[in-house]
Coordinates of C-alpha atoms and ligand atoms in Angstrom, one line a residue:
X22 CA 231.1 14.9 212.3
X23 CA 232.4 16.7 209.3
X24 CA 234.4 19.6 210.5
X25 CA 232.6 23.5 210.7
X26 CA 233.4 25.6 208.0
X27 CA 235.7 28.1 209.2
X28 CA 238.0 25.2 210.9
X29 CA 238.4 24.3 207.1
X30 CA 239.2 27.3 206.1
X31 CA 242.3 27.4 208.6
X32 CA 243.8 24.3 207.3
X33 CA 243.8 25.6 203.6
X34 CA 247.0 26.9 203.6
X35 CA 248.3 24.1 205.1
X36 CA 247.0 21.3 202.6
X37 CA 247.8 23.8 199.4
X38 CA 251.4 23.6 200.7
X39 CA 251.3 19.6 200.3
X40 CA 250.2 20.5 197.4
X41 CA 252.0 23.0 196.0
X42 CA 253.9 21.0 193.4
X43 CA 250.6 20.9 190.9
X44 CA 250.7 24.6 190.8
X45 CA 246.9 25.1 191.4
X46 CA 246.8 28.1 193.0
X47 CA 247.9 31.6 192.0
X48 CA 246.3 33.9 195.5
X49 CA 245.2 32.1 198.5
X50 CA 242.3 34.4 200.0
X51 CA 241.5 31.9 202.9
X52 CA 242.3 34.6 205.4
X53 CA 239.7 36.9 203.6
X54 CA 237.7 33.8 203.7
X55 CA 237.9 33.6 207.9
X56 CA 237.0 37.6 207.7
X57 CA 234.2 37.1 205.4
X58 CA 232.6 34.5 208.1
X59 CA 232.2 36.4 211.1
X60 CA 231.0 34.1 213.9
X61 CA 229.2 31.0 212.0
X62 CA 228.8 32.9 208.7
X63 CA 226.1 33.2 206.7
X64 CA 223.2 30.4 206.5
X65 CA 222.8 29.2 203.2
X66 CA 222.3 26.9 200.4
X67 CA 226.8 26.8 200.2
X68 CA 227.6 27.6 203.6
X69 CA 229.0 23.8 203.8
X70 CA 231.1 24.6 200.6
X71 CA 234.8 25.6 200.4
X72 CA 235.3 27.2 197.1
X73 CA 237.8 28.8 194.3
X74 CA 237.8 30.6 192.1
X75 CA 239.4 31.1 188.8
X76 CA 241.5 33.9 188.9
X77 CA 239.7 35.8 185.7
X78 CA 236.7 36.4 188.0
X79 CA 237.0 39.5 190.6
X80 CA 236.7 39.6 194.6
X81 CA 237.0 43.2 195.9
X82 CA 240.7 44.0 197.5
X83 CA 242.2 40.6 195.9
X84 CA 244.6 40.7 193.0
X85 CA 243.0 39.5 189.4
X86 CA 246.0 38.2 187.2
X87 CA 244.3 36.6 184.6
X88 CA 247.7 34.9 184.7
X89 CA 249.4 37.9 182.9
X90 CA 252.4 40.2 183.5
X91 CA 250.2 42.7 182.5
X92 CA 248.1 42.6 185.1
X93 CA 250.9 42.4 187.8
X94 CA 249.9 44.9 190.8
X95 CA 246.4 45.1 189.7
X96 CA 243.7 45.0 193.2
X97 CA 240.5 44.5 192.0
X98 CA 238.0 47.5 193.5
X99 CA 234.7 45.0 193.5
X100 CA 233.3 41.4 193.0
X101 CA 232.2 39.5 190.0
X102 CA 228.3 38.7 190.5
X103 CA 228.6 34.8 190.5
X104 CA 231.1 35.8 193.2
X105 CA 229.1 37.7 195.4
X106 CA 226.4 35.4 194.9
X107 CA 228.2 32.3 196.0
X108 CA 229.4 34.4 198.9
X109 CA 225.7 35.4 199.7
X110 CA 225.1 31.5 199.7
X111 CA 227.5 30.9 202.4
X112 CA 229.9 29.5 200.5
X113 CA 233.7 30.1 201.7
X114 CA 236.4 31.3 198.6
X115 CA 239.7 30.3 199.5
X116 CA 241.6 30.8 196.5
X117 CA 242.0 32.1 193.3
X118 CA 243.0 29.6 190.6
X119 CA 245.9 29.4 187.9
X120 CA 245.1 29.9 184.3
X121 CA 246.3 29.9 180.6
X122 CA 246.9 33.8 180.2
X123 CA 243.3 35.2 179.3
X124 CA 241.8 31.8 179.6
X125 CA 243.6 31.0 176.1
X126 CA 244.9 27.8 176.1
X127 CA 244.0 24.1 176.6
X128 CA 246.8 23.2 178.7
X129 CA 247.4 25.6 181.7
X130 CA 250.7 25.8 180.2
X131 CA 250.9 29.5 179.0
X132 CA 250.2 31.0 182.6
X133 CA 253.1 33.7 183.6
X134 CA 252.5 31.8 187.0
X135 CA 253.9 28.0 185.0
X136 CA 252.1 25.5 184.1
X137 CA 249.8 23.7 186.6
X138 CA 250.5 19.5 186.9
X139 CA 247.8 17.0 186.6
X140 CA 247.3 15.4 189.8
X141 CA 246.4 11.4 188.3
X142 CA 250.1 12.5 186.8
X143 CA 252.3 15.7 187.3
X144 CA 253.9 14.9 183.9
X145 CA 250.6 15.2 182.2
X146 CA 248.7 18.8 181.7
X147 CA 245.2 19.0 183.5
X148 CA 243.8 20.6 180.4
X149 CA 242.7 24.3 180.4
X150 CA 242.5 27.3 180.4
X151 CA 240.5 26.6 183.9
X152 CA 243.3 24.2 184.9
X153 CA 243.8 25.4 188.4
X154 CA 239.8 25.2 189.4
X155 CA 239.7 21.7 188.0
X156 CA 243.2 20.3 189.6
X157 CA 242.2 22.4 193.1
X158 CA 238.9 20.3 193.3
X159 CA 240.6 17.2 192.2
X160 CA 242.9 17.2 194.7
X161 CA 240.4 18.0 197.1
X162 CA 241.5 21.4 198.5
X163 CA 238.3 22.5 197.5
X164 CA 234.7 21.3 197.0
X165 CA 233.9 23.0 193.9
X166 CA 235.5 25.5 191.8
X167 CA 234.5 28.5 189.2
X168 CA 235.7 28.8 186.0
X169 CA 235.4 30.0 182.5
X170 CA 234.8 27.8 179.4
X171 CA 234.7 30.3 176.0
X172 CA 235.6 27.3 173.4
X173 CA 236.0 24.0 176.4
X174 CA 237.9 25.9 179.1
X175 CA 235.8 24.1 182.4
X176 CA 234.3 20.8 180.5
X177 CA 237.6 19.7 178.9
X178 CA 239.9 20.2 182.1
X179 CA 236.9 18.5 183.6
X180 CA 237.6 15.5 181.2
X181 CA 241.4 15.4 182.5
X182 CA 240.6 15.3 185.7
X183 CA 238.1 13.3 186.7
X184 CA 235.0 15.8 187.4
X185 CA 232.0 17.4 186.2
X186 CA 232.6 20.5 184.1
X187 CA 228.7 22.3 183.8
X188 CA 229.1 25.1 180.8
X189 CA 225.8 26.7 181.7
X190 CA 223.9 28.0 178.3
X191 CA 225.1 31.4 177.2
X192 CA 223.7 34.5 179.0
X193 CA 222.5 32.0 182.0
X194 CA 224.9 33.4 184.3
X195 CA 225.7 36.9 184.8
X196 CA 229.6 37.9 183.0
X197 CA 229.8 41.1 185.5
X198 CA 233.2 40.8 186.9
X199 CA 234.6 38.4 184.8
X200 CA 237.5 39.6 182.6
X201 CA 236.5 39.5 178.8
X202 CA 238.0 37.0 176.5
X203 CA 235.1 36.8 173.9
X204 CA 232.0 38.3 175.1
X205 CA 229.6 36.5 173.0
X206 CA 231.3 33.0 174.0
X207 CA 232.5 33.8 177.5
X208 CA 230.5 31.8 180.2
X209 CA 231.3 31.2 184.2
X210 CA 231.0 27.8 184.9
X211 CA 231.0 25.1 187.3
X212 CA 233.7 22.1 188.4
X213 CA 232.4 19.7 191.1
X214 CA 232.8 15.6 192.1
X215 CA 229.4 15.0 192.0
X216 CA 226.2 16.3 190.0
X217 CA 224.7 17.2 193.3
X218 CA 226.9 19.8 194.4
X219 CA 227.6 20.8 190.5
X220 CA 223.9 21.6 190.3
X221 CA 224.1 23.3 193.6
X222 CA 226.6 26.0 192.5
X223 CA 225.2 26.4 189.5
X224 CA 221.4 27.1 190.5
X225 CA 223.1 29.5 193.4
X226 CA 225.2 32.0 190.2
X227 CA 222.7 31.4 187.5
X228 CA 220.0 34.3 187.1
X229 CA 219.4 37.7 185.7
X230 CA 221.8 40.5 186.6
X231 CA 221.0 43.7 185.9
X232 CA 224.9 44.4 185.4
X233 CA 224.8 42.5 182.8
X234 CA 223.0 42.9 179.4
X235 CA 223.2 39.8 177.7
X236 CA 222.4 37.7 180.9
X237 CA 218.8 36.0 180.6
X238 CA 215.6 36.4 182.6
X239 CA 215.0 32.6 181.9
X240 CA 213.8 31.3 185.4
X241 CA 216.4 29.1 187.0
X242 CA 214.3 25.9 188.3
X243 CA 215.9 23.7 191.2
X244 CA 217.1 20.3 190.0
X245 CA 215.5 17.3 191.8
X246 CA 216.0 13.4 190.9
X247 CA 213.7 12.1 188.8
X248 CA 214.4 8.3 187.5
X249 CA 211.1 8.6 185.6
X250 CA 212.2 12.0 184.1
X251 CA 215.5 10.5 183.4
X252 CA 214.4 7.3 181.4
X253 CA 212.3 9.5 179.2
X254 CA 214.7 11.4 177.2
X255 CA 215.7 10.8 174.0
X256 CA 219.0 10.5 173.7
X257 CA 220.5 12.0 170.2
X258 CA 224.3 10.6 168.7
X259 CA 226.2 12.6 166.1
X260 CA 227.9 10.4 163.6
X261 CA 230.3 13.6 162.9
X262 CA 231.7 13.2 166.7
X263 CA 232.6 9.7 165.9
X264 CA 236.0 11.4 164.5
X265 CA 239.8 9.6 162.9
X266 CA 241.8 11.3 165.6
X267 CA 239.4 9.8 168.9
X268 CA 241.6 8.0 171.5
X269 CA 240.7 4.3 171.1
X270 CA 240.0 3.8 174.8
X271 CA 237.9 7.0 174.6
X272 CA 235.8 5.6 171.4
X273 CA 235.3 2.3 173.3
X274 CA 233.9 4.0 177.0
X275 CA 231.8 6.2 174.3
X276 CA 230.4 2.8 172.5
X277 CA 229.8 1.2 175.9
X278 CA 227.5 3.9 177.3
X279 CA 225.3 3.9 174.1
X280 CA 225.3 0.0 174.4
X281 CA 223.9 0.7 178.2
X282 CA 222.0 3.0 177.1
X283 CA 220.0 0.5 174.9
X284 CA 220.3 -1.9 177.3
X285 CA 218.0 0.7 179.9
X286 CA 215.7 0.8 177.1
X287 CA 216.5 4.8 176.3
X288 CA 215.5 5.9 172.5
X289 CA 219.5 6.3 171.1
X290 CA 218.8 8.0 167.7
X291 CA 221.9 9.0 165.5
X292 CA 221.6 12.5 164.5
X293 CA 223.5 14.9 162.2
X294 CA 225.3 17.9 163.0
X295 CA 226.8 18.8 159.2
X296 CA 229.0 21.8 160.1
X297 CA 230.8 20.4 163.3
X298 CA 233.7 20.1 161.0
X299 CA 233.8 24.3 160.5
X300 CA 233.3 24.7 164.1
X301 CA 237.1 25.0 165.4
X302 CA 237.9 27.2 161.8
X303 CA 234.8 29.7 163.0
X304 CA 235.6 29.6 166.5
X305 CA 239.3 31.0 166.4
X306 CA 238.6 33.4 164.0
X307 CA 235.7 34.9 165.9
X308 CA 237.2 34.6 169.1
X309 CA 240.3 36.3 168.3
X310 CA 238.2 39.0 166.8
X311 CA 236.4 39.6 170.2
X312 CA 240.1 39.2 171.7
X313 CA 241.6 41.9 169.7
X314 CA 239.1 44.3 170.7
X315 CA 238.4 43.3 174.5
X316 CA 242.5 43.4 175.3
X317 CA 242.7 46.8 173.5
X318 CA 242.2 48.1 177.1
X319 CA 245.4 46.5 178.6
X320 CA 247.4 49.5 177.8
X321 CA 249.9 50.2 180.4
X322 CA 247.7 53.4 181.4
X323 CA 244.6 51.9 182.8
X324 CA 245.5 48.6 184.6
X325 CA 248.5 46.7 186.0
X326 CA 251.6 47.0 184.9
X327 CA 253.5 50.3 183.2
X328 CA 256.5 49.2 181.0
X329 CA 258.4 52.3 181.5
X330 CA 257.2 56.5 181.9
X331 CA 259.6 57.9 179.7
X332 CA 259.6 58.6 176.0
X333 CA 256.3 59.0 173.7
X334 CA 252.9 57.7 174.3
X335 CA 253.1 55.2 171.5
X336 CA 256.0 53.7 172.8
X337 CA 255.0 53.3 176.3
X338 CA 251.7 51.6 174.5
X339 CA 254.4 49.2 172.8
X340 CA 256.5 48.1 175.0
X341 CA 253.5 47.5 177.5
X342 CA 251.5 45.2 176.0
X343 CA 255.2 43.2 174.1
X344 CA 256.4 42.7 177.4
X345 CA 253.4 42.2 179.4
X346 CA 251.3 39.7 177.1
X347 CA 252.9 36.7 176.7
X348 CA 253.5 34.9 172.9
X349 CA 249.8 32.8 172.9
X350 CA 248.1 36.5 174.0
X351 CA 249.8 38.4 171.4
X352 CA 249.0 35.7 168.4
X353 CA 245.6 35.8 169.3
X354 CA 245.9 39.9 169.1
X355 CA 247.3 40.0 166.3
X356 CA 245.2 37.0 164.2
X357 CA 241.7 39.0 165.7
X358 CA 243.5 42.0 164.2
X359 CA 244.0 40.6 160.4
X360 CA 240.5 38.9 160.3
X361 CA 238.8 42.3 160.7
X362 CA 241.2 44.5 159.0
X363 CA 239.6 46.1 156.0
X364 CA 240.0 44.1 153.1
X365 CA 239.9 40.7 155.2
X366 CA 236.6 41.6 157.1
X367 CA 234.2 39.4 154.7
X368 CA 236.7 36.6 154.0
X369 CA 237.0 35.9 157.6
X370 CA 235.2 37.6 160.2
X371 CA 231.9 37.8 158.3
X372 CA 231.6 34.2 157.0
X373 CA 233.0 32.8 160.3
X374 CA 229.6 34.7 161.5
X375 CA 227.3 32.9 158.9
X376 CA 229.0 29.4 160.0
X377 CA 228.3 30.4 163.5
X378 CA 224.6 30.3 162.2
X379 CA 224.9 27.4 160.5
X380 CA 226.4 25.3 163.7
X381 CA 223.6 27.0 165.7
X382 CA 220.7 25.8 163.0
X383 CA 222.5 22.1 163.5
X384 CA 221.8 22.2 166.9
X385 CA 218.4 23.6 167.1
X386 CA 217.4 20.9 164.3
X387 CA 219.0 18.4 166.3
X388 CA 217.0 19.2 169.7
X389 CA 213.8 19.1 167.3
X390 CA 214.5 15.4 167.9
X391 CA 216.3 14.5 170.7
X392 CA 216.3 15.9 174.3
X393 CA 220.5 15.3 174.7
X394 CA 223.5 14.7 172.7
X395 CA 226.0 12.1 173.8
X396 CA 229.7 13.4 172.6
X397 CA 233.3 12.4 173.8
X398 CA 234.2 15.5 175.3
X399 CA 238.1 15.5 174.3
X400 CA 239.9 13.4 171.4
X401 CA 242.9 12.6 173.5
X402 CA 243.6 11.6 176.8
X403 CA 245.8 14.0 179.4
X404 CA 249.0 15.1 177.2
X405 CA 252.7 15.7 178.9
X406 CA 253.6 19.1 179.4
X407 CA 255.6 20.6 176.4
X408 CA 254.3 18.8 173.7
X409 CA 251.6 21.2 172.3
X410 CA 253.0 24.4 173.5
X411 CA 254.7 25.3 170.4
X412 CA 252.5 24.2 168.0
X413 CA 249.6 25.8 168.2
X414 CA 247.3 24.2 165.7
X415 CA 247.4 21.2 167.3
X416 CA 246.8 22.7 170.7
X417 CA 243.4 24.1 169.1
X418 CA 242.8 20.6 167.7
X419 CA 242.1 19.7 171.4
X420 CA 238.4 21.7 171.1
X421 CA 236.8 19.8 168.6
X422 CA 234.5 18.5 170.7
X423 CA 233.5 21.7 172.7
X424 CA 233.9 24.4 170.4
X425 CA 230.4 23.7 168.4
X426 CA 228.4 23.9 172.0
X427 CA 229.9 27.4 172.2
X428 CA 229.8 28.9 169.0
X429 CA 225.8 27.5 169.5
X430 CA 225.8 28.9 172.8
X431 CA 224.0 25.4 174.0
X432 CA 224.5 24.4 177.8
X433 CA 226.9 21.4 178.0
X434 CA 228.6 19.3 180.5
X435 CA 231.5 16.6 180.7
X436 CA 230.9 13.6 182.8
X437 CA 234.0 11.8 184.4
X438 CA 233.7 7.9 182.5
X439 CA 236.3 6.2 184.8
X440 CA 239.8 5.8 184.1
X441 CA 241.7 4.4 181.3
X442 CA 243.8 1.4 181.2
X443 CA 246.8 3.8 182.4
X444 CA 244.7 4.8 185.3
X445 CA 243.9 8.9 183.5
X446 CA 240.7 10.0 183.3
X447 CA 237.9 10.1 180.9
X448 CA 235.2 12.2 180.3
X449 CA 231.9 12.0 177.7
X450 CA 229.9 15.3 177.1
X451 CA 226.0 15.5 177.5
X452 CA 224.6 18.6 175.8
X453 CA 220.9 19.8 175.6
X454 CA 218.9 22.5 174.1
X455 CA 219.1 26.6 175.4
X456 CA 218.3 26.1 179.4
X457 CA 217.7 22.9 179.5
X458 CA 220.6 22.2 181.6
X459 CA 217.9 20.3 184.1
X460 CA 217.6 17.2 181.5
X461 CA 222.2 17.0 181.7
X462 CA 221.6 16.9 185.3
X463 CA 218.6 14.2 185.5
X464 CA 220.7 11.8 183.1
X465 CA 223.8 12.2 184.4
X466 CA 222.8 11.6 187.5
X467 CA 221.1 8.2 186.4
X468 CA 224.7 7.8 184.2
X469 CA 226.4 8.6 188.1
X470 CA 223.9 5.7 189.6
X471 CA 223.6 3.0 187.8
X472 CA 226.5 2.8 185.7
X473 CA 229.6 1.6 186.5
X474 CA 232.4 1.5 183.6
Ligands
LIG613 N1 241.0 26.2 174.4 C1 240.2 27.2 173.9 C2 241.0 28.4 173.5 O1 242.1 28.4 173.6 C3 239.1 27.5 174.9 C4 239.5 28.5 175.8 C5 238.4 28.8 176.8 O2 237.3 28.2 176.8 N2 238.6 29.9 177.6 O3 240.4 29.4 173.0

């Protein structure tokens, strides 16, 4: 008999404390959990389900962090709607997860908090910025996790650690409650072992919100097996993804899936997405543009942390956001601030917007013939801790893959491939058209069943 929920609950703390070395975890709210439950809790869809939550998303009378000094002494007043909805489903949220600062980062390295530790390999980073949520559900502390992926954040910590990483299409679930990064990229998403339970989460927090304008009335349909379904779609393969820098043993679990594939009798057509090469060029100028504007609000008056009382206005301003934003935070400030200064605006800001179009008119031709794309979903396997963190460029070189699907705004979703000779995991990405994430589920769960790497 699997154990009720609420005796689960009570041995959280104890399990994150075996655990406390990876560095998942930034607030334990499994007492608030217990609270929540009153007598058997409430009957639904989740109620099986011990959660977290990455801690960029708020729950009422819980610290939000966001992994920042800033922040420090900040309770957040209410609850982020995919929150409240997962609690409405039943679903237990025992803790809030570590993060790069701001969810910027592909390492969980630049988190005030430290890094957090891959669990196939402390040495190793578990990718990021959603690093927590994907090493908490790896380790099995939790069953599934939230998190945010604006670039990769959830599908290429997904890839590093074994899981499924669903980044739902843009506007499919509600952003109310989770702290801005870049508003038009920004999207909660889901971490899980298996496709049932990622599909589970994700029908439960998808939907219209009236809190939010930009989230979509598109119905959310509930995903059932379909082997039929599954055989049927075309399966597209971008000859730009097939990139110098990809990780040999990453290339080869890539090759052999096609070659299954085939094998199955799918329709594998090679398709061409021209302006994947601009993506990671448009993305970080665009997202530090929204960053620049969005962190304006972190000003040592309004939230968190106050670097002193005395003295001018200006100088408290100053000394707030030097001291409380750490060196990744602050680049990003000030590069969003120098594309859209005047002079700059066209070079940058503006043609990064008309490349944006152009990766979004790939996509849409792409899906005019195909019903999925097949993509590694990282060019590297796990990396140690403290390689990339001073050199920036080729920390943002770890997005190639995922940065496209986000500037498009296209739902996409890494699937764990096994392991690599070294024993680390590997992940491949399955993207589809705006709300189709139903046909990522139906061939990934075929992928799940019937191959075996
Ligand atoms: N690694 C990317 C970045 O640093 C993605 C971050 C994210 O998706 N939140 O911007």
């Amino acid at each position: 008999m699997t154990p009720r929920l609420s005796e689960r609950i009570e041995a959280f703390p104890a399990a994150l404390k075996e655990q406390s070395e990876l560095n998942a975890v930034i607030t334990d709210t499994s007492s608030q959990a217990l609270a929540h439950l009153d007598g058997d809790g409430t009957q639904g869809p989740l109620s099986d389900c011990l959660l977290a939550i990455k801690d960029n998303l708020n729950l009422v009378d819980s610290p939000t962090t966001c992994a920042s000094w800033t922040l420090a002494g900040y309770i957040s007043p209410y609850t982020a709607t995919p929150v409240q909805r997962l609690l409405d489903a039943g679903a237990a949220i025992v803790a809030k997860t570590n993060l790069d600062e701001f969810a910027m980062g592909s390492s969980t390295e630049y988190s005030c908090f430290g890094p957090t530790r891959n669990p196939y390999n402390p040495d190793l980073v578990p990718g990021g910025s959603s690093g927590g949520s994907a090493v908490a559900v790896a380790a099995e502390l939790v069953d599934a996790a939230l998190g945010s992926d604006t670039g990769g954040s959830v599908r290429q910590p997904a890839a590093f650690c074994g899981l499924f990483g669903l980044k739902p299409t843009y506007g499919r679930v509600s952003r109310y409650g989770l702290v801005a990064f870049a508003s038009s990229f920004d999207q909660v998403s889901v971490f899980a072992r298996d496709i049932d339970l990622t599909a589970r989460v994700f029908e439960v927090i998808a939907g219209h919100d009236p809190l939010d304008s930009t989230s979509a009335a598109e119905p959310v349909t509930s995903f059932s097996y379909d082997e039929e379904h599954a055989r049927s779609l075309t399966i597209g393969i971008a000859r730009e993804y097939e990139h110098e820098g990809l990780d040999e043993e990453i290339g080869s679990r890539y090759r052999n899936l096609i070659k299954f594939l085939k094998s199955e009798d799918f329709t594998v057509k090679e398709v061409s997405l021209p302006h994947t090469d601009y993506g990671i060029a448009a993305y970080y100028i665009l997202t530090t543009a929204e960053a620049s504007s969005n962190l304006a609000r972190y000003d040592g008056i309004r939230y968190g942390m106050r670097a002193r009382v005395e003295g001018d206005l200006e100088g408290l301003y100053t000394d707030t956001r030097s001291s409380g934003f750490g060196p990744e935070v602050q680049r990003r400030i000030m590069l969003g601030t120098y594309v859209l200064s005047a002079g700059y605006m066209d070079r940058y800001y503006i043609c990064a917007q008309r490349v944006r179009r152009l990766i979004q008119r790939d996509f849409l031709h792409a899906f005019k013939e195909v019903d999925l794309l097949l993509t590694p979903t990282t060019p590297t396997l796990p990396f140690p801790i403290g390689t990339k963190v001073d050199d920036p460029l080729t920390m943002y070189l770890s997005d190639v893959f995922t940065v496209p699907m986000s500037l498009a705004g296209v739902p996409a979703m890494n699937i764990p491939m096994g392991q690599s000779r070294g024993g680390l995991p590997i992940g491949l990405q399955l993207t589809a058209n705006y709300f189709r994430e139903e046909t990522i589920f139906q061939l990934s769960r075929f992928i799940e069943q019937r191959y075996s790497v």
